[in-house]
Coordinates of C-alpha atoms and ligand atoms in Angstrom, one line a residue:
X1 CA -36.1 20.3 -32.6
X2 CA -34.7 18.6 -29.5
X3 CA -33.6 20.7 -26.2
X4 CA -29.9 19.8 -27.4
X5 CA -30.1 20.6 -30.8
X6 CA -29.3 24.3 -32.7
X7 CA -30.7 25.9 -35.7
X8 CA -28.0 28.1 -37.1
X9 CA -28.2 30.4 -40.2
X10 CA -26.4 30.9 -43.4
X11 CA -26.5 34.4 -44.8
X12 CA -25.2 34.5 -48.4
X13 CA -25.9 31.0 -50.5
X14 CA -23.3 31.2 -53.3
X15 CA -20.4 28.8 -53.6
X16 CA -19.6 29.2 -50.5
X17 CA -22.7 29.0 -48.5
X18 CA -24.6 26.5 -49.8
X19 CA -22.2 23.9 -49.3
X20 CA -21.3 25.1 -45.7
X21 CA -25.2 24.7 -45.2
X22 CA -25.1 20.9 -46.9
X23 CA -22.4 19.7 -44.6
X24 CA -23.7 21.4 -41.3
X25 CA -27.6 19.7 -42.1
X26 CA -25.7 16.3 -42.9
X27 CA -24.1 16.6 -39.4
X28 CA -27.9 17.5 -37.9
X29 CA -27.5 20.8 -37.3
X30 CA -30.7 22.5 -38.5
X31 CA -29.8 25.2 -41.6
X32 CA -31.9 28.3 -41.7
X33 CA -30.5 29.7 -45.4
X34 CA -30.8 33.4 -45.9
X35 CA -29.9 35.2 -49.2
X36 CA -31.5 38.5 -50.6
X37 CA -31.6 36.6 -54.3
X38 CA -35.2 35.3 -54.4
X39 CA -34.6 32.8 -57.2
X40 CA -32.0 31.5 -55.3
X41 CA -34.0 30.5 -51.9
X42 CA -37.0 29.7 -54.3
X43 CA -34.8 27.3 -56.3
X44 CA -33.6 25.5 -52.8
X45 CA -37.0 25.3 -51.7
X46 CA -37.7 23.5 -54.4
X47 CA -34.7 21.2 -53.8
X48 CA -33.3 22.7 -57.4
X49 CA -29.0 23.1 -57.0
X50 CA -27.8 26.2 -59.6
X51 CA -24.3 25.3 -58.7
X52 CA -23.2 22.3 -60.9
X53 CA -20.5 20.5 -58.3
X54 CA -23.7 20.5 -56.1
X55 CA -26.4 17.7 -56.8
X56 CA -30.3 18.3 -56.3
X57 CA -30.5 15.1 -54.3
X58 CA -28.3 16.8 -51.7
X59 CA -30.4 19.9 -51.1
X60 CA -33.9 17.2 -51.9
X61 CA -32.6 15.4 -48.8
X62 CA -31.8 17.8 -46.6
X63 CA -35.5 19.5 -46.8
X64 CA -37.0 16.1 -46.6
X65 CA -35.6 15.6 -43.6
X66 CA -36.6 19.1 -42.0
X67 CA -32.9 20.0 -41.8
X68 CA -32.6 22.7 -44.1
X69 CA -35.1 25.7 -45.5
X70 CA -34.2 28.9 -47.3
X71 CA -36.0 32.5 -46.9
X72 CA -35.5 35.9 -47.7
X73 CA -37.1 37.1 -44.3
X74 CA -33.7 38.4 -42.1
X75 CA -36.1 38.7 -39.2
X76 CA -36.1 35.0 -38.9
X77 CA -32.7 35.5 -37.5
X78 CA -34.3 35.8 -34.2
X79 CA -34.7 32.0 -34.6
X80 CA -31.4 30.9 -34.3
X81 CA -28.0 30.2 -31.8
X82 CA -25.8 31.2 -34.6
X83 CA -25.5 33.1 -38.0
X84 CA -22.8 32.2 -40.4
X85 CA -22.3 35.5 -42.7
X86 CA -20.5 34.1 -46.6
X87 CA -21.5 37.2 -48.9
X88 CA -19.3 38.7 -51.9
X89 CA -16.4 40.5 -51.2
X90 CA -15.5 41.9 -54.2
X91 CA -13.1 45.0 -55.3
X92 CA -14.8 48.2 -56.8
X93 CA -14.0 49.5 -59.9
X94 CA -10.8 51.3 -58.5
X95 CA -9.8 48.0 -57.4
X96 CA -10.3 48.4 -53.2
X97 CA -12.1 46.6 -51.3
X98 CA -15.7 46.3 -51.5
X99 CA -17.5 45.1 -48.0
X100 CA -20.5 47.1 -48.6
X101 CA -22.1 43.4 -48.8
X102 CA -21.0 42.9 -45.2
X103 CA -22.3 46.1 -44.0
X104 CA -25.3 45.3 -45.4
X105 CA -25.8 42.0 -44.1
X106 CA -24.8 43.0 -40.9
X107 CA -27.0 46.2 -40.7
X108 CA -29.6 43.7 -41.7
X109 CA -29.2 41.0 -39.1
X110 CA -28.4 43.1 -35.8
X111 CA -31.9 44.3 -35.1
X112 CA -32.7 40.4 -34.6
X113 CA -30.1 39.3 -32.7
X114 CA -31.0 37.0 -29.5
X115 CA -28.4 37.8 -26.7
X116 CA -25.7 35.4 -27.2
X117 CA -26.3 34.6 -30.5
X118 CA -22.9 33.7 -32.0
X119 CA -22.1 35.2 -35.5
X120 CA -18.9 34.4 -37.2
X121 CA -18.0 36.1 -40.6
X122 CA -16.3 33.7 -43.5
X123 CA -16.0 36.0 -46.6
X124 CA -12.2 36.7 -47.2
X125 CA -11.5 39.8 -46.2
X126 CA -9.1 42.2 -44.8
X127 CA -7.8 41.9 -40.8
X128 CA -9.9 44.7 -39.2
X129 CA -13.4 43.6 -41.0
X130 CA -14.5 41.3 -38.2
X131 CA -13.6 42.8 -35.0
X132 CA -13.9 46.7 -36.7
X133 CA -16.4 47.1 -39.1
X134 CA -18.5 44.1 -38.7
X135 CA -18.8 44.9 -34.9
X136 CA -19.4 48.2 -34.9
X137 CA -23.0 47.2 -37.2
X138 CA -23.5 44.6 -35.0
X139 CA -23.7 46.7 -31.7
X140 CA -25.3 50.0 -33.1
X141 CA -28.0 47.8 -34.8
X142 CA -28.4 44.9 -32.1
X143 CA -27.7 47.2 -28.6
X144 CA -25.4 44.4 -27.4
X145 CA -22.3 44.6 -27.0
X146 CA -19.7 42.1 -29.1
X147 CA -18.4 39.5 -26.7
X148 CA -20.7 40.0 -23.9
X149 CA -24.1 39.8 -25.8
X150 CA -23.2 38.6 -29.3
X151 CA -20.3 37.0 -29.7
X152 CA -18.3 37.0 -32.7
X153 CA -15.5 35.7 -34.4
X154 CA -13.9 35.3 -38.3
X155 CA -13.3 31.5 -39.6
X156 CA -12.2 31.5 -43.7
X157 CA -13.3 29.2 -46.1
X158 CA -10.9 27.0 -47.7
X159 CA -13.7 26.0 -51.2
X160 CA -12.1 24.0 -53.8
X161 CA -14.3 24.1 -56.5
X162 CA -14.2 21.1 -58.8
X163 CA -12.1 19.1 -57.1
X164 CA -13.8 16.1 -56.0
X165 CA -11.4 15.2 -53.3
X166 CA -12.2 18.3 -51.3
X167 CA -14.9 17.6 -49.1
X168 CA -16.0 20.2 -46.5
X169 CA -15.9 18.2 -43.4
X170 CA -12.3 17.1 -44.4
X171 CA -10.6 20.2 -44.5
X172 CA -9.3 22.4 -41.5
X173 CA -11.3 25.2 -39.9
X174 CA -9.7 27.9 -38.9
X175 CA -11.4 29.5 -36.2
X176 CA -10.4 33.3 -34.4
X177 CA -12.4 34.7 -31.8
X178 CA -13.4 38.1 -30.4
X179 CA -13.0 37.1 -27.5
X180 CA -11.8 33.9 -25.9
X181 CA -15.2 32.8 -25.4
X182 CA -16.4 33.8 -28.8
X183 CA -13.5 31.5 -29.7
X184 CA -14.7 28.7 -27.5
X185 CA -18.5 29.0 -29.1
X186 CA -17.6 29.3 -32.7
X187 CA -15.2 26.4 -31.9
X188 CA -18.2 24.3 -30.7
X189 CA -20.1 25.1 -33.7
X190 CA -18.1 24.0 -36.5
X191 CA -16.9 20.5 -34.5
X192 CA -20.4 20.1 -35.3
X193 CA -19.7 19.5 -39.1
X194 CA -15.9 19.8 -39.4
X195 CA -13.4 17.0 -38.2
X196 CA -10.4 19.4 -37.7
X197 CA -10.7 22.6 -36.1
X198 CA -7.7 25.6 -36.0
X199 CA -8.5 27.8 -33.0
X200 CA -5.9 31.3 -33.6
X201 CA -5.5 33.7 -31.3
X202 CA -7.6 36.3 -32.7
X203 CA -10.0 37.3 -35.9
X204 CA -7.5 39.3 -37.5
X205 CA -5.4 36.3 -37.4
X206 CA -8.1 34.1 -38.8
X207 CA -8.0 36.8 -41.8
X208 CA -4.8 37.2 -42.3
X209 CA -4.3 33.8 -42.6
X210 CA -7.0 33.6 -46.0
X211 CA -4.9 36.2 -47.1
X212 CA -1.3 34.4 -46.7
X213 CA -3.0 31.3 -48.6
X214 CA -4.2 33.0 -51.1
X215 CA -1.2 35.7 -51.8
X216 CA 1.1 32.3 -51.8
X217 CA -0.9 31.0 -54.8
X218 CA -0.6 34.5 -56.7
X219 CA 2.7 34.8 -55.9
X220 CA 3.4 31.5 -56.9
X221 CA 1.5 31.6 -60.3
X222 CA 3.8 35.0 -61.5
X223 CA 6.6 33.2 -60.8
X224 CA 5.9 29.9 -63.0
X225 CA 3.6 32.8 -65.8
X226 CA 7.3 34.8 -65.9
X227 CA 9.3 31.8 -65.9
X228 CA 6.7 30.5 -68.8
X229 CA 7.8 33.9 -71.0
X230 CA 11.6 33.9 -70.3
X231 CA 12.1 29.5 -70.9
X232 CA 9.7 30.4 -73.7
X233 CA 12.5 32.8 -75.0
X234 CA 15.1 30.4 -74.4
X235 CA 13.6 27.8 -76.3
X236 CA 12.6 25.6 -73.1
X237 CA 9.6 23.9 -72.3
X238 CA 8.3 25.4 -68.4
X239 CA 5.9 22.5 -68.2
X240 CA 8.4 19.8 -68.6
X241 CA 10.9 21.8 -66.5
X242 CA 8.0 21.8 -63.8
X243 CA 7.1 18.4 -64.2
X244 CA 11.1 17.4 -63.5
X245 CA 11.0 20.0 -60.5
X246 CA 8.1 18.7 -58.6
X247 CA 10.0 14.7 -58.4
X248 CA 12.2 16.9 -55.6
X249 CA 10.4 15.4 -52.7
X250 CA 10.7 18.1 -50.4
X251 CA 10.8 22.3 -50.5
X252 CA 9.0 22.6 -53.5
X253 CA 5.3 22.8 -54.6
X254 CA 4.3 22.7 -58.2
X255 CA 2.4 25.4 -59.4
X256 CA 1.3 25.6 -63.3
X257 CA 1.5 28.8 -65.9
X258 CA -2.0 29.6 -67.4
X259 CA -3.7 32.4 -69.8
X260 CA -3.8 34.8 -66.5
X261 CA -5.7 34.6 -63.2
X262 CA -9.3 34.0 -62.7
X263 CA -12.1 33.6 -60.3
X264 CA -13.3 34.8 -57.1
X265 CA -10.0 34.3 -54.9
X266 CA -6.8 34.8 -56.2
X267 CA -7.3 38.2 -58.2
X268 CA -9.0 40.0 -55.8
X269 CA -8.1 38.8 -52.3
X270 CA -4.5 39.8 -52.1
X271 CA -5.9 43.9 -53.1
X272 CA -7.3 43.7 -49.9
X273 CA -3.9 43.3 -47.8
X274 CA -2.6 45.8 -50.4
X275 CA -5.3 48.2 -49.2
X276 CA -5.5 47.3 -45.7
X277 CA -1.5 47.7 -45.3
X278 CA -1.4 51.8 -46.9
X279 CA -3.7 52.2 -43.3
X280 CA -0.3 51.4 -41.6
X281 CA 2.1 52.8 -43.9
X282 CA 3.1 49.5 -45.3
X283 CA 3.8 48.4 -49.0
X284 CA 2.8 44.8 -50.6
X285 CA 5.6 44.7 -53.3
X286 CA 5.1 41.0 -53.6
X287 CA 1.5 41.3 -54.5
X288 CA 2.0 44.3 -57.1
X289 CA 4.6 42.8 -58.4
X290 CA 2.5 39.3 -59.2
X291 CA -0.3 41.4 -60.2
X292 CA 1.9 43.0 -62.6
X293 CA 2.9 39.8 -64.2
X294 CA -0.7 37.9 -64.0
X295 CA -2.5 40.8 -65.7
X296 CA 0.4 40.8 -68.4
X297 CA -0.8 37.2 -69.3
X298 CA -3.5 37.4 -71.4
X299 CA -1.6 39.7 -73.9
X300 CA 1.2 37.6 -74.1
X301 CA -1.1 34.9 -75.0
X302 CA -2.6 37.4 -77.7
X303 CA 0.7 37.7 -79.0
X304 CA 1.4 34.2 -79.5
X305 CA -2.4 33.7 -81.2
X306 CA -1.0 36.4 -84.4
X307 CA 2.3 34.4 -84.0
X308 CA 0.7 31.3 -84.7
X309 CA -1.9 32.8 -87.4
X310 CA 1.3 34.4 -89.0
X311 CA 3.0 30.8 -89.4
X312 CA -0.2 30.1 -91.4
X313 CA 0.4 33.6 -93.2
X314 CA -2.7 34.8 -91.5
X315 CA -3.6 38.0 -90.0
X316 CA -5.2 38.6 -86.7
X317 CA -7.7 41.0 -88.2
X318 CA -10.2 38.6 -90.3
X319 CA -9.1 35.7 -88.4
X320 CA -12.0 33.3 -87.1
X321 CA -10.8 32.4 -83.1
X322 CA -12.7 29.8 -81.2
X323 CA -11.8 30.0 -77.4
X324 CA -11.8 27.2 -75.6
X325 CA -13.5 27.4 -72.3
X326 CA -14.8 29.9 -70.6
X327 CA -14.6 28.8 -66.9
X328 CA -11.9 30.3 -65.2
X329 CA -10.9 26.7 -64.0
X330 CA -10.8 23.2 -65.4
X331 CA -14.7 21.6 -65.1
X332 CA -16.6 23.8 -63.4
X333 CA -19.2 26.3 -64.5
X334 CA -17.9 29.6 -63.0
X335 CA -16.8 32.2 -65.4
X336 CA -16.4 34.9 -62.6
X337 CA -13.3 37.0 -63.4
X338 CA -12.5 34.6 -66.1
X339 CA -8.9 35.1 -67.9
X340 CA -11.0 34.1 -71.1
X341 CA -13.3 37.3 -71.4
X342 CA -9.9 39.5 -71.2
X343 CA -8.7 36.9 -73.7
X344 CA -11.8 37.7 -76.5
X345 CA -11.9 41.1 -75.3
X346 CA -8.5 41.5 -76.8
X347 CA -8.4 39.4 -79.7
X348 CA -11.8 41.3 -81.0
X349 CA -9.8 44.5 -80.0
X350 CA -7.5 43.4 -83.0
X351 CA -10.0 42.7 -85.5
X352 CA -10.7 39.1 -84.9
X353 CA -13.7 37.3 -85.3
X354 CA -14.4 35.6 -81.3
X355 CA -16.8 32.8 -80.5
X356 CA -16.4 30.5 -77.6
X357 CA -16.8 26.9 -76.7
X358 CA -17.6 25.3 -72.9
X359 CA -19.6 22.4 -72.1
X360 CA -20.3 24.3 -68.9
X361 CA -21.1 27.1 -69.9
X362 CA -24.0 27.0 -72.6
X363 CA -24.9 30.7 -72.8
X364 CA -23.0 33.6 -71.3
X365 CA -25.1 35.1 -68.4
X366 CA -24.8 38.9 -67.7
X367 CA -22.0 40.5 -65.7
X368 CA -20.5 43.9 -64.8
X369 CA -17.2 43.8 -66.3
X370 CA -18.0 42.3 -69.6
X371 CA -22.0 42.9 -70.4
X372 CA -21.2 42.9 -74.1
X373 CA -20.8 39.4 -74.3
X374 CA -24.0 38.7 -72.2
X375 CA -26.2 36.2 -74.3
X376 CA -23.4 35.0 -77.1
X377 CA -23.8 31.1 -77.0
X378 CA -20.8 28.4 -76.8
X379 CA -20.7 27.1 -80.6
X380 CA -21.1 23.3 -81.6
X381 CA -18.2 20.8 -80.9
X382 CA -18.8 19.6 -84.2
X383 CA -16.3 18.9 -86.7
X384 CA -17.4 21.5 -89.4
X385 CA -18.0 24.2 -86.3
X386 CA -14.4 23.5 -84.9
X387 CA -12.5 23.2 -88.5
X388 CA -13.9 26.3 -89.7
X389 CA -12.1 28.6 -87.3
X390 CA -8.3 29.9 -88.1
X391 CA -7.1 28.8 -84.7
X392 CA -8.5 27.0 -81.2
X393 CA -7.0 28.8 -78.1
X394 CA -7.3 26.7 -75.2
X395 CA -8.1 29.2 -72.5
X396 CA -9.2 26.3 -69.4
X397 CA -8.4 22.6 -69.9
X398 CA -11.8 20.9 -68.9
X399 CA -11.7 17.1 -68.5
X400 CA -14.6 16.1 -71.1
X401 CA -13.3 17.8 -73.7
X402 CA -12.5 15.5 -76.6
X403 CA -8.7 16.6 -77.5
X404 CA -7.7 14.1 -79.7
X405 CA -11.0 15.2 -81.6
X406 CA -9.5 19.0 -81.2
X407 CA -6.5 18.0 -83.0
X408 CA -7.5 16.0 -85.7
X409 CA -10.0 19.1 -86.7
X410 CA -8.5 21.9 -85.6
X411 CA -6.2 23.6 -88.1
X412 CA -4.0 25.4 -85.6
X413 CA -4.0 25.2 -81.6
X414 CA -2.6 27.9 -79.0
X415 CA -2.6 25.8 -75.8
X416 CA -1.6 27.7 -72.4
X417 CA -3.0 24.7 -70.4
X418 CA -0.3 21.8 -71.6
X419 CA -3.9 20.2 -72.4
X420 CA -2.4 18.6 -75.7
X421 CA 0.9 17.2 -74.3
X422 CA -0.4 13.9 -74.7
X423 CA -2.3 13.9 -77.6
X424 CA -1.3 12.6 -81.0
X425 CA -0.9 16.1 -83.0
X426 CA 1.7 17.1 -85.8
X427 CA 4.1 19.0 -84.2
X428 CA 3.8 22.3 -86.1
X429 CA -0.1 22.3 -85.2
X430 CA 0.5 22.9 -81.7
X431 CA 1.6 26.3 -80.5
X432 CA 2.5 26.7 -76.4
X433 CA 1.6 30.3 -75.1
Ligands
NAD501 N1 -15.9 30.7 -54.3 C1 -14.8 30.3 -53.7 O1 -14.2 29.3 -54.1 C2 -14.4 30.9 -52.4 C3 -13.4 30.2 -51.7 C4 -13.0 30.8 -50.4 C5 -13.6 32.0 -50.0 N2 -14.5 32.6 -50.8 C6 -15.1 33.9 -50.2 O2 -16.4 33.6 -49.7 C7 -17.2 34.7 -49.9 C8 -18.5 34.4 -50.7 O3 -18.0 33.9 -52.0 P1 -19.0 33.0 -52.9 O4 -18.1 32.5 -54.0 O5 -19.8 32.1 -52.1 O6 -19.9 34.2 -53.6 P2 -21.3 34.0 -54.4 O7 -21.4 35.2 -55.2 O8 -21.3 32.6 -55.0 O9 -22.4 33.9 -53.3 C9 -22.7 35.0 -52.5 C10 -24.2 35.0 -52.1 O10 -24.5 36.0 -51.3 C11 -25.7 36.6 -51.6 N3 -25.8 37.9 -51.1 C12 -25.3 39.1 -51.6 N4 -25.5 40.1 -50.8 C13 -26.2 39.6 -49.7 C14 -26.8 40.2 -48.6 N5 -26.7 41.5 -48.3 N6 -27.5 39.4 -47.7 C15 -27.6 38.0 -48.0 N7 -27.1 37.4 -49.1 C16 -26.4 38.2 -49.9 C17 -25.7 36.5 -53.1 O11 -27.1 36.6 -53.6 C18 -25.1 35.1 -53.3 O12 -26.1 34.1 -53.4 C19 -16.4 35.8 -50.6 O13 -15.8 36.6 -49.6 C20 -15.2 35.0 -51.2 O14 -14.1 35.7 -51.4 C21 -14.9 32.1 -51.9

């Protein structure tokens, strides 16, 4: 390593991380990974991806050319300029926020802090983490003080997962500080590997502005889901009525009615605004409100499976139900907070017989919410496999599926992703939910 160059770490190699660390190696910046999953860092080592969007040339590359390394050792923080924290923040079972994963991290890092080592938190979170709790671990466990020793400062990441046009380096950073130097430093370090950079006046700014982006898209999906239900009522098509809307070339944005929400994001972020604003005495109707709505989606969908069965003079209970995709969203593999689970939970809750079907998703890996599912396989897309089940309910609309196969075999089709609006199927085949 030159005089002019910096080694900077990554603490937390998920979806977020690991592509934060790809991008900042490209750029030269040398990428010290940290996670406390030893598969994980042993996988990278070996230049083996376990994300599928990311390739194992890219991580190959990177460690060929001494840019990147993973390790489990948090001492080696003492190595580098800057430490880049992207660990879970999920909700606990009571549905608050859970930032026990920063408090570790943080409690883990401080003893090895070098004065002025810059660390900049980028897991969503609620305004207060960064500049509250983060710092408070920071100082008791380093003996510096934030902004004069360490500096610190909260940038969010924007991840679009699947979507081949989004390309770290091409989408705004933005950046809050501690303090206006903090700013300046964490500023400095992402021009490294980002084109556009969105310096805001503090870190609880930088927060709160995750948690506008993501509230918008929550917000935005209960409105479509209950328009979805009360068009549905009316005898009107909401995908064709949002198709017409979105030719209006200004004020409005099209956003699209699904099974209920899913992934890391969009369930759980808003909560922590909703958490954070009972501190102050302040109430997130909004939010509730969507939450209300989203989490009502998956047992209108239910309802509309027996409708359809019942058209066939079918019963739920008995019925044979292949889900269709397990993802949460269309082609990719991650099946975190996954509409679908909530989907079989329910329709096995009625007496129906559940299986599943994702190209992505071959086996179902444990997970706290729904461990009884933990090892069931995605059946065949075979002909005889898909034709012997009562109904297909199309829970994620990924790309390589073969629909027009879908609706020559299937015998009935619940579809809450418009996937089969432009393939050749009799009409009474096709049920909308
Ligand atoms: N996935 C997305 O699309 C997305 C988009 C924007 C923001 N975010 C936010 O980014 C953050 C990270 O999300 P993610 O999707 O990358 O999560 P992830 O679960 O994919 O990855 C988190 C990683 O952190 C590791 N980890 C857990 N505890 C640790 C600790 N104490 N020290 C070091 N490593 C630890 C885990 O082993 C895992 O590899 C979350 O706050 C999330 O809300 C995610």
């Amino acid at each position: 390593m030159t005089r002019n160059e910096i080694k900077v770490a990554v603490v937390g190699l998920g979806y977020v991380g690991l592509p934060l660390s790809l991008q900042f190696a490209r750029s030269g910046v040398s990428i010290l990974g940290l996670d406390i999953d030893a598969s994980k860092v042993d996988a990278l080592n070996r230049g083996q991806s376990y994300i599928k969007h990311i390739s194992a040339e890219s991580i190959g590359e990177m460690i060929q050319e001494s840019r990147f390394s993973a390790s489990t050792d948090f001492r080696r923080i003492r190595e580098v300029q800057a430490a880049i924290i992207c660990v879970p923040t999920p909700l606990n079972k009571n549905r608050e926020p859970d930032i026990s994963f920063i408090i570790k991290t943080g409690t883990a890092i401080a003893p090895h802090l070098q004065q002025g080592t810059l660390v900049v938190l980028e897991s969503t979170t609620y305004p207060g983490t960064t500049d509250e709790d983060l710092r408070e671990v920071l100082e008791a466990g380093s003996g510096l003080k934030a902004g004069a020793g360490v500096h610190l400062a909260f940038s969010p990441e924007r991840e679009d997962p699947g979507n081949p046009d989004s390309k770290v380096a091409a989408i705004p950073k933005v950046v809050g500080g501690y303090t206006p130097a903090c700013l300046e430093r964490a500023t400095a370090l992402y021009a490294k590997a980002i084109r556009t950079i969105v310096p805001v006046s503090s870190c609880r700014v930088a927060e709160a502005t995750k948690l506008l982006e993501n509230t918008f898209r929550g917000v935005n999906i209960a409105l479509v889901n209950e328009l979805k239900v009360v068009y549905a009522a009316m005898g009107i098509d909401v995908w064709e009525v949002i198709g017409a809307a979105k030719t209006k070339p200004f004020g409005f944005m099209a956003f699209y009615p699904g099974p209920g929400l899913g992934g890391h994001c969009i369930p759980i972020d808003p909560f922590y605004l909703t958490w954070k604003a009972r501190e102050y005495g302040q109430h997130t109707r909004f939010i509730e409100l969507a939450g209300e709505i989203n989490t009502a989606m998956p047992q209108f969908v239910v309802n509309r499976v027996a409708e359809a069965l019942n058209g066939a003079r079918k019963p739920l209970n008995g019925s044979r139900v292949l889900v269709l995709g397990l993802a949460y969203k269309p082609n990719v593999d991650d099946d975190r907070e996954s509409p679908s689970y909530v989907l079989m939970d329910l329709l096995k809750h009625r007496g129906a017989e559940v299986a599943y079907h994702d190209p992505y998703v071959p086996v179902i890996r444990p997970t706290r919410e729904h461990p009884h599912w933990a090892g069931t396989e995605s059946v065949a897309w075979t002909q005889r496999t898909v034709e012997s089940f009562d109904v297909v309910l199309i829970a994620t609309n990924h790309a390589s599926v073969n629909y027009q196969e879908l609706a020559d075999w299937a015998r009935c089709i619940v579809d809450t992703r418009n996937a089969m609006a432009h393939v050749k199927t009799p009409a009474h085949k096709v049920w909308k939910a």
